[in-house]
Each structure stands twice: as structure tokens, then as C-alpha cells.
């Protein structure tokens, strides 16, 4: 159980400690043979409603109560009964007295007494001895009227009973509630409200406007609105707070109750809550998620078990650190990505080691282990750099071979053990054969990927592929921390400590932080000692940086069970996109926002038409970096630099090399090299080899635009006393040359998403005001220097960016879609 689960469950006991006679009175009236199983859950809901909706409520109060996973039909019916009985009792306690005798409860009781007297005589054809249908119906009618009389007798004779609560729900639930409340009308279907007097009206299909047209008194008297598991219905989406505010309604209680799915994850929880908040205009602080452990505890459910994770070997390994530094220096992140670490960790033999090194470092281009981009980068490296890189990795693989992890794994292998490995492994038949041979597989042993885990119901599983939840918006599921398996599955994950332990600690910390923010609510702060939990989570913070670039992990991952969407736009062919692909969307061609296409699909209400345009496609059509920079300004700065150093009109990428060569001519190449080496090492950076320094950095005719490492180039400019503006100019040139780079596109997409969602692309707005108001956010959230944008000219650059992109937006209507996995 996680830190957050333990903390919440501990204080949940105290939260429910006191008895409440009002709750017990309601609970007694619920009709269900299994209601006792739901007692604690109902009590939890009861206490939350007490907190959010006090008796002296005078303005609209909102609560969005979200259950992390769906409940069975019995529980849904019990919760619905509780809510309707509670709201009926509350309405009856505060309802006004009627001045119109024909509408009073007293008049209704009189009519019921008359009906009962009319049934005092057994009807013709009835036979008590035979118990025929006429007799049974007569008895039933008498009992029903007697029950109704008893029900209404508990209320003041002169009270006015009018509909004050609309309870929106599914048709099946409404039917069940109508049967239960047939003789105790705590609620009636809105179409049959004249059958019995009640405060609660069940609605399954009418919009708020349709209800107003049928009987405006319902809307005029409305004090409470409940949406119960009905948010997916298109009619119910017109009951948002915004729609309600269009009517003159003195609404006091606005309650939305929603449910997730059995497949629970933090990302699913976040998406569901965001969907409700956006669709019904609910403030973030009004959402209260009841998480999986709370549901399990209050319902007495036996939880599925989490995955046991163990780590073996040393905490740190010098040659791994050296390898990571080399990949950073050469800008080869993929080589140290989780995908590749999962591959390295399976090096159980010399044959596997030779295979890995051959696939990565040979000159052949055809390989399943690394991307084409990485292969090309490696082929472009100097031979001495390749030797250093390969030597460091070879030492890492030797350590893994001799670490004892193979023995730890083979000791756990049973005849039908299933091994979960990275998808990149499964793509290579040769590698699969080498692993099978090394671990002495039997015919019944097999390799699977993470995506196949959900289909395993029992047996023995060894997980040899590290995959945590990642970080929003790059989310990985299933994963080691959140995934639960049935009790019948024996599951364990085994990893090298020097490769994955720090990442695992970061993953647990990040997950706790995310869940803390998601579950934060004034009620939790008041009753759950929320600050103590925050302190406990902060104590989980690892001391060592994880060095993860999540957008690249998403790109390289061979494990992600990615949901895809086949999208048919008007006048276009069907295209397939990942559900996390970003799209511009609009419903009115006036306001434009950017969200994941999966999120947009979930928002479709079938009443509004949604128009979209893939954000990547916009970038493909234009060279953004060529356009957004004020080249005149940079040319002025470049001329200042040229004048300062007395350099003629040299091309931008040669200037730093010329200055470095001048220093070398004055002091000597090796002396300048040593001085620069000391300068970089003082900043925790590494210099290239002397040979590379002489052949490339001191050679103005060489092809390189700048050193691969951004930090190294910044310090090189400082060493040469070149103004910082030069760095941004070089960065722009690099971005133009790598326009097709996925990393560059992703980073620009994040910035564009913020600009869209801040309203920068909407019609009839003051763009300058919006940019200035959000400038601090743009600086803190985005690597502007890597986009070639100088903060000094940020506002002007962003305005230019918006003006460049807006004419390229060509939205098309969504006609069809299909989700696939």
C-alpha cells in the first residue's frame, strides 16, 4: 500500500468515528438486502455532504464526487436511494407552507383516505380462498395506499411539496428507483410527477431547456441538481453550471457523481476529473476523488496485489556513469533511455553482449534495436569517439554478465514461467533466441510485452522490463507501480540497482505528488492532516537527479500499449493517430484550443460539431524557426560582435571558430585547449579530444555549426567573451537545419499548446495583453533557449509565432472515429 493510501485510510477511520442519528435514519429506509455491505461507503458520502452542503446554505455550493473505479449495480442503487431520501428529508424540513388548499398535503391525505374506504369492500369475482388475481390486486392496492398514507402522515399537513431536486441518471437506474419508491415517493420520474407529490424528480432524457418548456415551475423551484453517473449522456451536458446560470435559478446544491473504470491509473483519474471540470464548468477545488484504496476499504473489497520489485547489485557503477556522460556529451540520449537499459540488463552471456554491441556500433544500417536517427548519429561520429563510447558500454555489459542476476532469475524459473521483456527485445528473433538459450527455457516458458499483461489471469510472471508511470503528458500504463494483478498470479520484478533504483524512487515520489494534488480538497485539509502527508511525501524526494527527458522516453519506448484513433475528417481520408497526439480544436471557429485527440474525442457531445487540425501537420507545412526570429535584430548584434573582434562578414557558424583559432595562434593550440578544458571542468563539463578540437573547433571550414552540448557551447562563448545573443542565433540555425527532429517538434508543440489554451489564437482578443500576462509562465515552462528564442525578445517572438501559425490553421469537422489498442 502506498504512502498516500496508508495516510488516507488511517484518517478515514477518524473521519467516520462519530455516530450520526440522521444518517442511521436514512440508512434504515434504504431497501436492499446488501445495504449493510455499503454502510461505511454511505457514511463517508454522508459526512462529505454534511461538510459541503451545510443546513444554512445560502449560495450555490458544488461537489464533484468521483469514484476511481466503477461500482456494481447494487451499490449504485443503494447510493442513489440514500441521496434521494436525504434530499427529500432536507426539502421537507425547510419547505414553505402552502396558501392554496388544493395543493396541500392535507388535501392529498384526504383523497388517499377516500380511496382506501372505496377499497374496503372486496370486489366482485375476488376469491380469498383461491387467491385469484382480482383478490391479490385488491390486497396490493389497499396495502399500497396504506403505505402512502403512512409515508405522507410523517409530514406537516400544510406543507407544499413541489419538485426541488432534479436527479439525472441512467434509464435502468431510474426504472429501479421508480419501482422501489412506488409507495414511498422519495422520487418520481419527471414525466410522471403528477402521480405522487415529491421533492425529487428523476430525469433520464430531458435537457434543462426542455424541462423549462414542459413546466417552468420545476426550474423556478429548483434548489438542488444531481448528475448521477450520467455525464456521458449528451442531454446531461446541458446541465453545466454555465447553462444553469443562464436561467434565474436559486440553486443551492450542485452535485455530480461520476465513476471511473476497473483499469485505474493516475492519468485516467486526472483525465476523468479534467473532463468533468471542463464539461460542467466545475472548479478544481470542488472535485473530490474517492480513490481505489478508499473504495476497497469502505466496501470491504479484497484488493488485487501490487507488483513486488527487487533490486540487486551495486548502487553506482563508474563505467555506467562514464557511459552516461559520454552519451550526454554526444547528444545520444537514446543510448541511455529506459528502452536501452532494459536491453542491457538482459545481457546474460558473452553471445548476447556481442550481439548488442554489433547491432549498435557496426556500420550496417538495418537494426531492430535502435532508431534510424541514432544509427545515423553514430555513423557520423569520429572513430575515436565511437571507441570511447563502445568501450564504456562494453564494461557495463561485462558487469551485468558477472553480476549474478542470471542466477537470481534462473532460481525463480518454473515450468510455465512467463517473462515480461521490453518490446524492442521481442522485435528481434535472434535476441529472443539468445535469451531463451541463456536462461535454459523450456517449451512452456515464453516472452511477453507489457501490453500482454492484462490478459494473464494466473500463473508465474517474472518482469525484466522496467516501466514506471512516466510523467504527464507522457504516461505509461501498465507500469510497475500502479498495475495490480489478481491474487492467483505470482509476480516479481527484478532489476539492476545501478540502472533503475534511482528512477524507481523518483517514480514513487512523482506518483505520490501527483495523487496528492489530485486528491487535495478543503475537506481533506480539515480532516485528513493534509500538511503531514505533504511533509511525508517531500521526505521521499531522491537526492540524485534522474536525468530523464520524458518526451524522448515516449518516443523511444518499446513497451507503451498505445491507444490509437482512426479519425475521419470531412473531405479527408481516414488517418490513424496516437490518442496523445495534439490537435487544435474548435466548436465555433472563434475560440481555439489544443488538447490530445483522445481527450477531444471524449468531449464530443454529438450536439456540437467539433473541428480539428493536427498540430504536427501545421509544423510540417512551415519552417517555424525561420520565421519567428527577428533576424534584423540578430544581424545587428552579429555586426556588433564582428566589429568588436574586427572580423569581416563571416558566416555565423564560422565566427566562434575564427575567434578560437586566433587564441590558438597567439598562445598555442595545446595551451588554449588546456585552458578551455579547465574552464569547462570548473562548470562540471567535459571537453572533446585534442584531435577533435584541432580538426573541428579550430577549423573554420569544418561542417559543424556548434558543439553538440548546449551547456558546453554556452561556456565556450563565455570563454571567448562572445555576447549571449550569439548563442541564440546559432540555436536558430541549428533548429532550422533539424526541422524534422521529433524532439524539436515536440518542444514547439508544448509552447503552441500553451499559447492556444491561453486564448492567443482566439478572435477579437488583444494578443499583446495575453502574451504579457502569461510571459512568466512561458519562461518557466519552456526551454526557450533550445527553441532559439532569446528571453530578451520573448514577447515579440511569441507574437510573431502566433501571427505565423494562425493563417495555417485549417480546421475540418470530425465525421467518424474509432478507438483501437
Tab-separated table of C-alpha atoms in Angstrom, residues 147 182 191 277 428 441-442 503 553 604 627 654 667 718 723 733:
chain	number	residue	atom	x	y	z
A	147	UNK	CA	-48.187	2.719	2.800
A	182	UNK	CA	-43.694	3.289	-5.849
A	191	UNK	CA	-42.737	12.713	-16.774
A	277	UNK	CA	-14.447	20.068	-14.818
A	428	UNK	CA	14.451	-9.286	-32.589
A	441	UNK	CA	13.894	-22.063	-21.384
A	442	UNK	CA	11.531	-24.993	-21.636
A	503	UNK	CA	14.447	6.037	-11.264
A	553	UNK	CA	11.272	8.276	-23.421
A	604	UNK	CA	-17.756	15.009	-28.130
A	627	UNK	CA	10.100	32.910	-39.408
A	654	UNK	CA	32.303	30.191	-38.543
A	667	UNK	CA	49.097	31.113	-27.236
A	718	UNK	CA	31.785	32.801	-22.270
A	723	UNK	CA	27.735	38.015	-26.136
A	733	UNK	CA	20.375	27.949	-37.308
